[in-house]
PDB file of C-alpha atoms in Angstrom:
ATOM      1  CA  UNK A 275       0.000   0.000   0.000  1.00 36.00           C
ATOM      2  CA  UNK A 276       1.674   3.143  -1.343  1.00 37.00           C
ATOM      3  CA  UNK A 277       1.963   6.120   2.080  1.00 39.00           C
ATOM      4  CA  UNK A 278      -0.928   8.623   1.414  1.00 41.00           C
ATOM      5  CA  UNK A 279      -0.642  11.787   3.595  1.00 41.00           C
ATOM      6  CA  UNK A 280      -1.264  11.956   7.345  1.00 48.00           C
ATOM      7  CA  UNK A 281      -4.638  13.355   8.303  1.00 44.00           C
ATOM      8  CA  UNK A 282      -5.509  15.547  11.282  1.00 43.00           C
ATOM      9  CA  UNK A 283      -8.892  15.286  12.138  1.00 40.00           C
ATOM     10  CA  UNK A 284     -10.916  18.444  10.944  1.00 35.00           C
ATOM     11  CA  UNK A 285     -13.365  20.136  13.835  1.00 34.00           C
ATOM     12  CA  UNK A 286     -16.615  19.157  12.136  1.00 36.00           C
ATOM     13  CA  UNK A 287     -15.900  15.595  11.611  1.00 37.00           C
ATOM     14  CA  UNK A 288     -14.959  15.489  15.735  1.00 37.00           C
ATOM     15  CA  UNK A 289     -17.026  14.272  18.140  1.00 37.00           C
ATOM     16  CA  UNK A 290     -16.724  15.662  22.090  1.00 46.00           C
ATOM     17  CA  UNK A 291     -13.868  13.965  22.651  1.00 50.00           C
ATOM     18  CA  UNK A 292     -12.416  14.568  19.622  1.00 55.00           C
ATOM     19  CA  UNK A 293     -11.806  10.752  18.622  1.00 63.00           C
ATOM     20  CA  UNK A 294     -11.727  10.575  15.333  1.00 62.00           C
ATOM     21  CA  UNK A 295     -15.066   8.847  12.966  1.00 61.00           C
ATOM     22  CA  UNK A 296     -14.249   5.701  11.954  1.00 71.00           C
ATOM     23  CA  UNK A 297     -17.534   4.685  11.085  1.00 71.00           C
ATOM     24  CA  UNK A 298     -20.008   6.125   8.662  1.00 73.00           C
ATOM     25  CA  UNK A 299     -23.009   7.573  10.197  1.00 71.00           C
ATOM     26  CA  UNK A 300     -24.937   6.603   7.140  1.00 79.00           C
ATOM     27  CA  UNK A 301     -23.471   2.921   7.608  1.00 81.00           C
ATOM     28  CA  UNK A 302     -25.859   0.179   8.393  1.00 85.00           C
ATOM     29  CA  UNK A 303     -24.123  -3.735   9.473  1.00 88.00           C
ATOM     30  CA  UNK A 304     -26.778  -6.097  10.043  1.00 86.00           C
ATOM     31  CA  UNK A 305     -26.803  -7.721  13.175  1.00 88.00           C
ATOM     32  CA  UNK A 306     -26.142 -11.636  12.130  1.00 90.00           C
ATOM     33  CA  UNK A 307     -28.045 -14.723  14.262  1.00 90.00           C
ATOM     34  CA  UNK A 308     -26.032 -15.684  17.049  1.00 92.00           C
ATOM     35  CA  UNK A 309     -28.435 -18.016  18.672  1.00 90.00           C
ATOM     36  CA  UNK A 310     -25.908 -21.029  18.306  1.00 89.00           C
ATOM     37  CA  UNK A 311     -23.076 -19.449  19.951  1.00 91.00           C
ATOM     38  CA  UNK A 312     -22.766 -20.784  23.574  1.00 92.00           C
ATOM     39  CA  UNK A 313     -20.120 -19.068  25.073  1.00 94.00           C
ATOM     40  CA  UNK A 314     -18.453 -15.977  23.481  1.00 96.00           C
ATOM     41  CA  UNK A 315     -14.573 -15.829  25.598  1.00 97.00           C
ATOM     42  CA  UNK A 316     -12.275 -12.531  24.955  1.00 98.00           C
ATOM     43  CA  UNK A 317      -8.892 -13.246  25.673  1.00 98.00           C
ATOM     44  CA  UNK A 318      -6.510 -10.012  26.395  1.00 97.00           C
ATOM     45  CA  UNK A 319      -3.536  -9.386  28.279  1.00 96.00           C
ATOM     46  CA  UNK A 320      -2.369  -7.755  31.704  1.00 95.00           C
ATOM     47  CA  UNK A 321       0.623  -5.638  30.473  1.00 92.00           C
ATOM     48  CA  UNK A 322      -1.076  -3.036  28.107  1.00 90.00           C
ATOM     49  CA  UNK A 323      -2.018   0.004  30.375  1.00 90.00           C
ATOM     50  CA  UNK A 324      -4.530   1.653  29.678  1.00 92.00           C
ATOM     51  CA  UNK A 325      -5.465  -0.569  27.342  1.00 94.00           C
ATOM     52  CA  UNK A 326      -5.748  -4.118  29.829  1.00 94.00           C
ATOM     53  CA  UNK A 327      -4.282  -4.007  32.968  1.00 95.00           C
ATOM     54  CA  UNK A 328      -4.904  -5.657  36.893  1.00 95.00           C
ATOM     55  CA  UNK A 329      -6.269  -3.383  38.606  1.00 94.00           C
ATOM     56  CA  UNK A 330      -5.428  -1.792  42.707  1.00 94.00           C
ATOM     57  CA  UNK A 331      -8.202  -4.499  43.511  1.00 95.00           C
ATOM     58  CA  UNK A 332      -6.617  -6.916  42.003  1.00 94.00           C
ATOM     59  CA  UNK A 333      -9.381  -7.645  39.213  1.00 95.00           C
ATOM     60  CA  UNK A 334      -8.645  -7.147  34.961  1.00 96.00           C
ATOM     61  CA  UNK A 335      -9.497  -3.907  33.905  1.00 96.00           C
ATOM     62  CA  UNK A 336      -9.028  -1.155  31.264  1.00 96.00           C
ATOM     63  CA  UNK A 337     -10.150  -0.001  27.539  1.00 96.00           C
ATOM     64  CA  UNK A 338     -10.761  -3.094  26.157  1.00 97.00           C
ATOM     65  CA  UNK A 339     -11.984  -4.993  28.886  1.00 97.00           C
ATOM     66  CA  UNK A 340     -14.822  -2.142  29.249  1.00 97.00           C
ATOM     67  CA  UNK A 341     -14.946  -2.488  25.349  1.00 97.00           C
ATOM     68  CA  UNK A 342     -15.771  -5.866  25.381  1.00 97.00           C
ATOM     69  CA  UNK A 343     -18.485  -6.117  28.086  1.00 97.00           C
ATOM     70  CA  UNK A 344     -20.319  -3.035  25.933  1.00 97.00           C
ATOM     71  CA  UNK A 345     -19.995  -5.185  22.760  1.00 97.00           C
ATOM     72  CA  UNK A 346     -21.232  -8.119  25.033  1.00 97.00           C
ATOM     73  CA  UNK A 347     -24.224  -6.141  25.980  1.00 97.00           C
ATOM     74  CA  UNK A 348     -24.831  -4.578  22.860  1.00 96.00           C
ATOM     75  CA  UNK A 349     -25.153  -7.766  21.066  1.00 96.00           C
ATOM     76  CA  UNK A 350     -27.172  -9.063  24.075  1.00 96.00           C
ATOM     77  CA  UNK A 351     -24.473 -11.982  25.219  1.00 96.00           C
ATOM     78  CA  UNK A 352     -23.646 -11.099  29.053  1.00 96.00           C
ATOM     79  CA  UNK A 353     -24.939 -14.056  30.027  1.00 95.00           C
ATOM     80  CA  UNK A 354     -22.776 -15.755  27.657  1.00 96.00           C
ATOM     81  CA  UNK A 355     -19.584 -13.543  27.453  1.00 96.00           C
ATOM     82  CA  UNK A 356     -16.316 -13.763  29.225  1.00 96.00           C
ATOM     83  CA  UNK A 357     -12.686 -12.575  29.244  1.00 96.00           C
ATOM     84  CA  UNK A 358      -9.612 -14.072  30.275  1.00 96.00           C
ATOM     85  CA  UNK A 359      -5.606 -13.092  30.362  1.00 96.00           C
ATOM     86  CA  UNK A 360      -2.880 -14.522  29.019  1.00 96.00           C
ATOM     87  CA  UNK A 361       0.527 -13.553  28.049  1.00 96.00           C
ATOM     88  CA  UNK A 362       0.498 -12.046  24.696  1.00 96.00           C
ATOM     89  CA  UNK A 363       2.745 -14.818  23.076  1.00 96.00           C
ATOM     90  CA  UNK A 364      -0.218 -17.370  23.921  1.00 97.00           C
ATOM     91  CA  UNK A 365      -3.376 -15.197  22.506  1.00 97.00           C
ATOM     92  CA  UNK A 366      -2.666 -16.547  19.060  1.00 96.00           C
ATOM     93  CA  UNK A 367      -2.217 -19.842  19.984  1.00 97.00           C
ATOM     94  CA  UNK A 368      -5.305 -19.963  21.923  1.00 97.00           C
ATOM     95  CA  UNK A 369      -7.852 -18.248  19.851  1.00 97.00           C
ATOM     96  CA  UNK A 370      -6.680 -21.163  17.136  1.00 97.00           C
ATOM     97  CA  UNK A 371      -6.838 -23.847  19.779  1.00 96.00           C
ATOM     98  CA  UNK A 372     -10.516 -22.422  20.708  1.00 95.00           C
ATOM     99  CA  UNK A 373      -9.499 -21.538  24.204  1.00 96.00           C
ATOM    100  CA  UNK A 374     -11.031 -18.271  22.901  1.00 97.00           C
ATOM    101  CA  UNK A 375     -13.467 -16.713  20.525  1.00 97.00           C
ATOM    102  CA  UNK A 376     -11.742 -13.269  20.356  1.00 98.00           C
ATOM    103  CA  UNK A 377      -9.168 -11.122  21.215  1.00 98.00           C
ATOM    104  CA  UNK A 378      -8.814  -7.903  22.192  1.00 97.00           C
ATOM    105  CA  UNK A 379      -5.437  -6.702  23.307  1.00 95.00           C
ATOM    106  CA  UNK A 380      -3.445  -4.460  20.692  1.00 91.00           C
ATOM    107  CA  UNK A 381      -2.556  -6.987  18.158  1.00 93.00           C
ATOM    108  CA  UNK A 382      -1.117  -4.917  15.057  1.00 90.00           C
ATOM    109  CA  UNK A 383      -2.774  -5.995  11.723  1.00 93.00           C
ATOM    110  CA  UNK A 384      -0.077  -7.507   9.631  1.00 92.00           C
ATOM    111  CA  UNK A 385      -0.547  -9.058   6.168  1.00 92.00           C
ATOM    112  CA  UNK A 386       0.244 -12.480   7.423  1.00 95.00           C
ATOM    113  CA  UNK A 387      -2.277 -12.071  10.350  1.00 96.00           C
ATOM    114  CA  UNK A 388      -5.233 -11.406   8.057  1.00 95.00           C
ATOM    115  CA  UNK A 389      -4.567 -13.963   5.865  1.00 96.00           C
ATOM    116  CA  UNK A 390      -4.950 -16.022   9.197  1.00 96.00           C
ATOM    117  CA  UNK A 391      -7.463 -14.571  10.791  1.00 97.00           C
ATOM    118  CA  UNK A 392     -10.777 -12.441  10.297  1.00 97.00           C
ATOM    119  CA  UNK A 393     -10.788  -8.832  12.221  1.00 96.00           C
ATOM    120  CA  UNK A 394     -12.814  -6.151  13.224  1.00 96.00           C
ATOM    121  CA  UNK A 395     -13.096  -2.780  12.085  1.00 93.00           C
ATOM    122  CA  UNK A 396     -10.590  -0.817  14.000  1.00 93.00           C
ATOM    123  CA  UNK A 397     -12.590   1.131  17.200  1.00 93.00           C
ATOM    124  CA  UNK A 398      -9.229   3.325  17.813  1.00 91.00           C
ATOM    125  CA  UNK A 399      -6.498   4.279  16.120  1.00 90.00           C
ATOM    126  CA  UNK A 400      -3.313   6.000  17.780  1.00 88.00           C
ATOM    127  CA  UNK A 401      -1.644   8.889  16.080  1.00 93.00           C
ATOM    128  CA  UNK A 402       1.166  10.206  15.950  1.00 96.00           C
ATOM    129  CA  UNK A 403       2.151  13.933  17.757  1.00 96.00           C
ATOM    130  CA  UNK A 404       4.296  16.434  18.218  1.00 97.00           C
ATOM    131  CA  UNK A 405       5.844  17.721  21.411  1.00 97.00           C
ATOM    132  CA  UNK A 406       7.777  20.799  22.375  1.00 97.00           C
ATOM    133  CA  UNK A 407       9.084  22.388  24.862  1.00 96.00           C
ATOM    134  CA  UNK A 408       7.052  25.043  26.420  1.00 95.00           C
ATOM    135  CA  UNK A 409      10.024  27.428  27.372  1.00 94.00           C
ATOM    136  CA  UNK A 410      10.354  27.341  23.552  1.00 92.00           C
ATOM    137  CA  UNK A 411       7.574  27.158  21.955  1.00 92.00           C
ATOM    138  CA  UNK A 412       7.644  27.439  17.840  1.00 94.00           C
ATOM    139  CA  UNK A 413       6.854  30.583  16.064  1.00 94.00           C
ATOM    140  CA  UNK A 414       3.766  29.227  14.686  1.00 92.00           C
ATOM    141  CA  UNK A 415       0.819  26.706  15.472  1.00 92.00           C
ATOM    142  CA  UNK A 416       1.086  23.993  12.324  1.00 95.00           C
ATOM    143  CA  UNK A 417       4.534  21.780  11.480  1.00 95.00           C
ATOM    144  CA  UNK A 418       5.219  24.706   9.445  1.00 96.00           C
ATOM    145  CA  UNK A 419       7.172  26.404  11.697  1.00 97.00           C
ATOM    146  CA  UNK A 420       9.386  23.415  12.752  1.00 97.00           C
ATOM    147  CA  UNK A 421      11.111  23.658   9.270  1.00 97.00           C
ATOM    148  CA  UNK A 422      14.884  23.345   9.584  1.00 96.00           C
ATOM    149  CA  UNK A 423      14.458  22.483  13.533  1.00 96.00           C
ATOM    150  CA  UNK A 424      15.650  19.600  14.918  1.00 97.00           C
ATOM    151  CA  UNK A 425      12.925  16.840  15.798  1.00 98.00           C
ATOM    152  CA  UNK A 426      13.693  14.333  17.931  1.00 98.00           C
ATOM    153  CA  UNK A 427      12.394  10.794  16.717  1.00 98.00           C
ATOM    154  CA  UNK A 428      13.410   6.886  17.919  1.00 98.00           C
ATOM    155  CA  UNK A 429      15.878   5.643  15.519  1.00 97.00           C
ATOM    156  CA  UNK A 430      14.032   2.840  13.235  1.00 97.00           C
ATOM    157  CA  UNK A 431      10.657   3.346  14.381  1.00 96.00           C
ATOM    158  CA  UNK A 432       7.644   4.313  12.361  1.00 96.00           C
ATOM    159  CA  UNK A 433       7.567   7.366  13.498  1.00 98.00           C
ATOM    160  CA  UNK A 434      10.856   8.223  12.404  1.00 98.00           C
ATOM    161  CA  UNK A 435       9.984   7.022   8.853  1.00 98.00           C
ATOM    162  CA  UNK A 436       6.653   9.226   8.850  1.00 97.00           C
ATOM    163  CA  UNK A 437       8.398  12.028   9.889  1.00 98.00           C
ATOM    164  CA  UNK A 438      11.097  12.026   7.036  1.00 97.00           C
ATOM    165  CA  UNK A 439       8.563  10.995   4.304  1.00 97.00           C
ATOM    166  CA  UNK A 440       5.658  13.887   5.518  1.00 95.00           C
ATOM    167  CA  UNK A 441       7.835  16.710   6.899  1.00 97.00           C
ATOM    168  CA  UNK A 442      10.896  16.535   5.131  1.00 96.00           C
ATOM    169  CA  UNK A 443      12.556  20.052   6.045  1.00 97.00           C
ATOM    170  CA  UNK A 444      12.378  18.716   9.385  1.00 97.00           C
ATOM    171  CA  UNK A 445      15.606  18.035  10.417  1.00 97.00           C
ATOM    172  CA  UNK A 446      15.266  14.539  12.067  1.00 97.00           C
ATOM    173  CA  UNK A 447      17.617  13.207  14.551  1.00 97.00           C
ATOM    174  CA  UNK A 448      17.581  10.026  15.763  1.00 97.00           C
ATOM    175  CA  UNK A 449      17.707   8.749  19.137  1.00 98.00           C
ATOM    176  CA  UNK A 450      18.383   5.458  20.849  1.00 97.00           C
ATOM    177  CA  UNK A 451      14.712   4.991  22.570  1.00 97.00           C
ATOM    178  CA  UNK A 452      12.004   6.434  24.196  1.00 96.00           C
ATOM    179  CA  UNK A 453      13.551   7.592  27.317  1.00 97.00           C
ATOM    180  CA  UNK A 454      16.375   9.110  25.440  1.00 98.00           C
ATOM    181  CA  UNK A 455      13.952  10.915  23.457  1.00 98.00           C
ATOM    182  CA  UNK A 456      12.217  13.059  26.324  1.00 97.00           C
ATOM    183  CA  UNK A 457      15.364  13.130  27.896  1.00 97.00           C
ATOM    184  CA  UNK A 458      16.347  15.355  25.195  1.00 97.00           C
ATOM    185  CA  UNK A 459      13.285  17.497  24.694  1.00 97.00           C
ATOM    186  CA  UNK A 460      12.960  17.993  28.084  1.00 96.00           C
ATOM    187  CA  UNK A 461      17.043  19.034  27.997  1.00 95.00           C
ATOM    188  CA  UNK A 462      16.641  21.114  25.031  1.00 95.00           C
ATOM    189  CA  UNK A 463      18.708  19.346  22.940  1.00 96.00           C
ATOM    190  CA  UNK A 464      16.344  19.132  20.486  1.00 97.00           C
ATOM    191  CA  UNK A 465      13.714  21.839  19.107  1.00 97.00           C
ATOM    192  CA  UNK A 466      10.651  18.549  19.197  1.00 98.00           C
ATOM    193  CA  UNK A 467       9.701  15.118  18.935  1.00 98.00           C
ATOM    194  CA  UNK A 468       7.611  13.175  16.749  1.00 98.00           C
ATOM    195  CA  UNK A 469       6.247  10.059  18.967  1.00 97.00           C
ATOM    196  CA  UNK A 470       3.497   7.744  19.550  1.00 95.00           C
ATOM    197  CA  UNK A 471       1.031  10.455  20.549  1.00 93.00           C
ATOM    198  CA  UNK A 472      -0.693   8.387  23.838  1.00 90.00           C
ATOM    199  CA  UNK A 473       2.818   7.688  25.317  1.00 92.00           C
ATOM    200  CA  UNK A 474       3.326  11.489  24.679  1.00 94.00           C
ATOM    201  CA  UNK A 475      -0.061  12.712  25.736  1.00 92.00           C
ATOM    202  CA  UNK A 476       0.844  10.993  28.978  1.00 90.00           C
ATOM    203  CA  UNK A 477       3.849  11.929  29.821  1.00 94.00           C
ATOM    204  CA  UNK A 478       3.743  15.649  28.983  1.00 94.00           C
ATOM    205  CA  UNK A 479       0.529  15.530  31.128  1.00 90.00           C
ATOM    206  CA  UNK A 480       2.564  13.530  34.066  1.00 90.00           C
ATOM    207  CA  UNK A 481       4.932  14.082  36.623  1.00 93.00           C
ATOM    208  CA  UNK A 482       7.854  12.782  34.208  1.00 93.00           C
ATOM    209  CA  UNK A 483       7.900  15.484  32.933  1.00 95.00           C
ATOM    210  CA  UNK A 484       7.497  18.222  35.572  1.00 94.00           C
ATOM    211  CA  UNK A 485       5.712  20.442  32.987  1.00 94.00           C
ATOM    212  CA  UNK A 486       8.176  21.171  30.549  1.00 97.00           C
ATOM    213  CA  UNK A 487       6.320  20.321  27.960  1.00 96.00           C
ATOM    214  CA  UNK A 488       3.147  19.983  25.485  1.00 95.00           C
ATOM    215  CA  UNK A 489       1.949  18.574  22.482  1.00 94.00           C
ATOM    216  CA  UNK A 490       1.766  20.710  19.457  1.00 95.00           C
ATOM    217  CA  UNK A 491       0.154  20.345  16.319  1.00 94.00           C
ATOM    218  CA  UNK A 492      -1.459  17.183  14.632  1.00 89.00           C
ATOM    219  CA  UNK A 493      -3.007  14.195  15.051  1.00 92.00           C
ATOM    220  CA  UNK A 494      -1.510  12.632  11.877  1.00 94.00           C
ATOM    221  CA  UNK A 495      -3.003   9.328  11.211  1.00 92.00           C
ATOM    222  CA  UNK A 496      -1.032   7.061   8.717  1.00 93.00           C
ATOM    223  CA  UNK A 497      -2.174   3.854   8.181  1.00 91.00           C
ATOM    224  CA  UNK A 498       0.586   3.179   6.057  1.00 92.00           C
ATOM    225  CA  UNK A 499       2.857   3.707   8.495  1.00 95.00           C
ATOM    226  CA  UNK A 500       1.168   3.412  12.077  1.00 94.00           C
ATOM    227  CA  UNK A 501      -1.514   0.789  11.084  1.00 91.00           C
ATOM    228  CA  UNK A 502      -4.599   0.217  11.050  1.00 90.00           C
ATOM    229  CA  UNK A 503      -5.570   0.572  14.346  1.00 91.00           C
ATOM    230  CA  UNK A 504      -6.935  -1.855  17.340  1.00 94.00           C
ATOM    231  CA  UNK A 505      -9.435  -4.463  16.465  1.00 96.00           C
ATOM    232  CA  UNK A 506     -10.447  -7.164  17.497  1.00 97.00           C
ATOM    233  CA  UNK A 507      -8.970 -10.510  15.492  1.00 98.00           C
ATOM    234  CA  UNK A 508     -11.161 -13.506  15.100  1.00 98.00           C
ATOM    235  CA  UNK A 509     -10.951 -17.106  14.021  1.00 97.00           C
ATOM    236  CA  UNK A 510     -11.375 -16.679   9.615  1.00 96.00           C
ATOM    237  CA  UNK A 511     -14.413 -19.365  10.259  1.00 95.00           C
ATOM    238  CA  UNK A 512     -15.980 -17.220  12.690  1.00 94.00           C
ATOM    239  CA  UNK A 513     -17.108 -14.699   9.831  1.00 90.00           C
ATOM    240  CA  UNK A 514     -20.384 -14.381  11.307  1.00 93.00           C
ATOM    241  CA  UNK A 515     -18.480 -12.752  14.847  1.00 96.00           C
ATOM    242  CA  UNK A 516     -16.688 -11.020  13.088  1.00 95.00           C
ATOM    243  CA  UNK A 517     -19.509  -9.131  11.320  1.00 96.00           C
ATOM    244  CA  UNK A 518     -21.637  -9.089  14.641  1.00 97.00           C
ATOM    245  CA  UNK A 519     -18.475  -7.198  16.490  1.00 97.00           C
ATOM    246  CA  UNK A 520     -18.331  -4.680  13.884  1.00 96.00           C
ATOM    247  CA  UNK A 521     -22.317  -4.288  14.122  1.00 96.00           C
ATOM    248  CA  UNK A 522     -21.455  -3.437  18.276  1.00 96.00           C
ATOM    249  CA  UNK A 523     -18.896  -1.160  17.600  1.00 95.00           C
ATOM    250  CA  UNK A 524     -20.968   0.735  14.957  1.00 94.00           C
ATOM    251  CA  UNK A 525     -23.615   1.090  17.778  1.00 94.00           C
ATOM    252  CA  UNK A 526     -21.143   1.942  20.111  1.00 94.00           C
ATOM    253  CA  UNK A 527     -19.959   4.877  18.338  1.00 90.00           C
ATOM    254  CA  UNK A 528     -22.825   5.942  17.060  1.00 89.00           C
ATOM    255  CA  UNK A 529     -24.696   6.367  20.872  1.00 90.00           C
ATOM    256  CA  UNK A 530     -21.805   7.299  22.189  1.00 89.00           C
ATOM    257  CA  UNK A 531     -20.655   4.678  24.653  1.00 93.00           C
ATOM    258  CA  UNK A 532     -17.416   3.932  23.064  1.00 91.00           C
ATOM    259  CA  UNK A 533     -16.536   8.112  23.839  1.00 89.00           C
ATOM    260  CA  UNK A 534     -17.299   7.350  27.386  1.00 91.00           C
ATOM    261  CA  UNK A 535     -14.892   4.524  27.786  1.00 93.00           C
ATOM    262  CA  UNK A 536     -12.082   6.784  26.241  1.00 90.00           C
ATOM    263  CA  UNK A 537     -12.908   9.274  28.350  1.00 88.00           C
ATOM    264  CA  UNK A 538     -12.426   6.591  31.111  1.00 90.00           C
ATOM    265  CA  UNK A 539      -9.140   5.800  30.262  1.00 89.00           C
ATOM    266  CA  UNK A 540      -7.700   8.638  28.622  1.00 84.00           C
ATOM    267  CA  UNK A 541      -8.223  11.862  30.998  1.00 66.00           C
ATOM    268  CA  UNK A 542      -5.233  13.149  28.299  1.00 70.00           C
ATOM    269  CA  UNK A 543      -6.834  14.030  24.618  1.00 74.00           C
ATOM    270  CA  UNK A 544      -4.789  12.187  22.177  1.00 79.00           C
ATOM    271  CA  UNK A 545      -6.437  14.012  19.248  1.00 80.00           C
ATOM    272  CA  UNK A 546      -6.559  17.410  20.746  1.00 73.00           C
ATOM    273  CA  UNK A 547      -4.113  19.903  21.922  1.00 56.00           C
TER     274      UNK A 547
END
């Protein structure tokens, strides 16, 4: 798929929260039967804040496991539905043993995977942002004005490959990882940084960073180079799921619930400034 240009979500096309509309309102999925299915099992992980995660009680918890108790109700299968950890090296394996039905815990999309498996639509996808200093803020509001700067980025990471191809009189320079990265904004080593926009929505937000810093500009949303977003991946014979889930999520965005478990999760707008 050739790169087509990173999009930043225009004002009318935003709902509150500013998540961007990934389905049509016009869009109708029929809901499929799903009287045979006895037992519908979501399998996810603990280690994917705030995504899944164990919770200060001790019990599973976060974005998806909300996600999938609203698809569970929406398609009228509480009584039926369950989810279940494991460690992410076993969700494959167990969704094709049928210890599962689903799963819902940040697997990327690859070409291989769908040629494996059947997947949702995508209910989220994470862009990627800017972040500057705010003792030095640019001279403008838009990329624009970080022409000729120097913009941090991890060295052989997507990001650092979007940046180049989309901004290319943005002087990129590469750093070893993530913490290096802040390390260097925060330092003022470096005019920016082009990131993972939750991890940077986050931090600039948290005590990391003791305020040095905010995001600037964007979203850009690549799917060429960041993905196509989080789904949920499903046995190829389970076609009928499949379609059901994406039925849920359509209702979920359209009534609003799935901006109410963001908002749950992500007190920090990804989208926004």
């Amino acid at each position: 798929m050739g790169a087509a240009s990173p999009t930043a979500a225009s004002a009318q096309d935003k709902p509150s929260v500013d998540l961007p509309i990934l389905f049509d309102t016009r869009e109708r999925i029929a809901k499929p039967d799903l009287s045979g299915i006895v037992r519908l099992r979501f399998l996810t992980t603990v280690d994917f804040p705030p995504f899944n995660f164990i919770d200060q009680t001790g019990k599973l918890a976060g974005f998806h496991v909300d996600l999938v108790r609203e698809i569970c109700r929406e398609l009228a299968l509480m009584d039926k539905c369950q989810i279940q950890a494991v460690t992410f090296p076993e969700l494959e394996k167990a969704l094709v043993d049928g210890n599962g039905e689903a799963v819902a815990a940040g697997v990327a999309v690859t070409a291989d995977l769908r040629a494996r498996f059947a997947f949702s639509r995508p209910f989220m996808r994470l862009p990627a942002r800017f972040a500057v200093a705010k003792k030095a803020p640019p001279s403008g509001e838009t990329a624009a004005a970080l022409d000729g700067k120097r913009v941090g980025v991890v060295t052989g990471s997507a990001h650092e490959a979007m940046l180049k191809a989309f901004f290319p009189r943005i002087q990129a320079e590469a750093l070893a990882d993530r913490t290096a990265l802040l390390a260097a904004l925060k330092d003022g080593k470096v005019d920016a940084v082009f990131s993972d926009g939750m991890q940077l929505a986050f931090w600039t937000n948290g005590t990391e960073s003791a305020g040095c810093c905010a995001l600037f500009d964007g979203p850009y949303l690549s799917e060429a180079f960041l993905g196509e977003g989080l789904t949920i991946m499903l046995r190829k014979e389970d076609a009928a799921l499949a379609t059901a889930v994406d039925h849920a999520l359509l209702a979920l965005s359209r009534n609003g619930r799935l901006q109410e478990i963001y908002l749950r999760y992500f007190p920090v707008n990804l989208y926004g400034g």
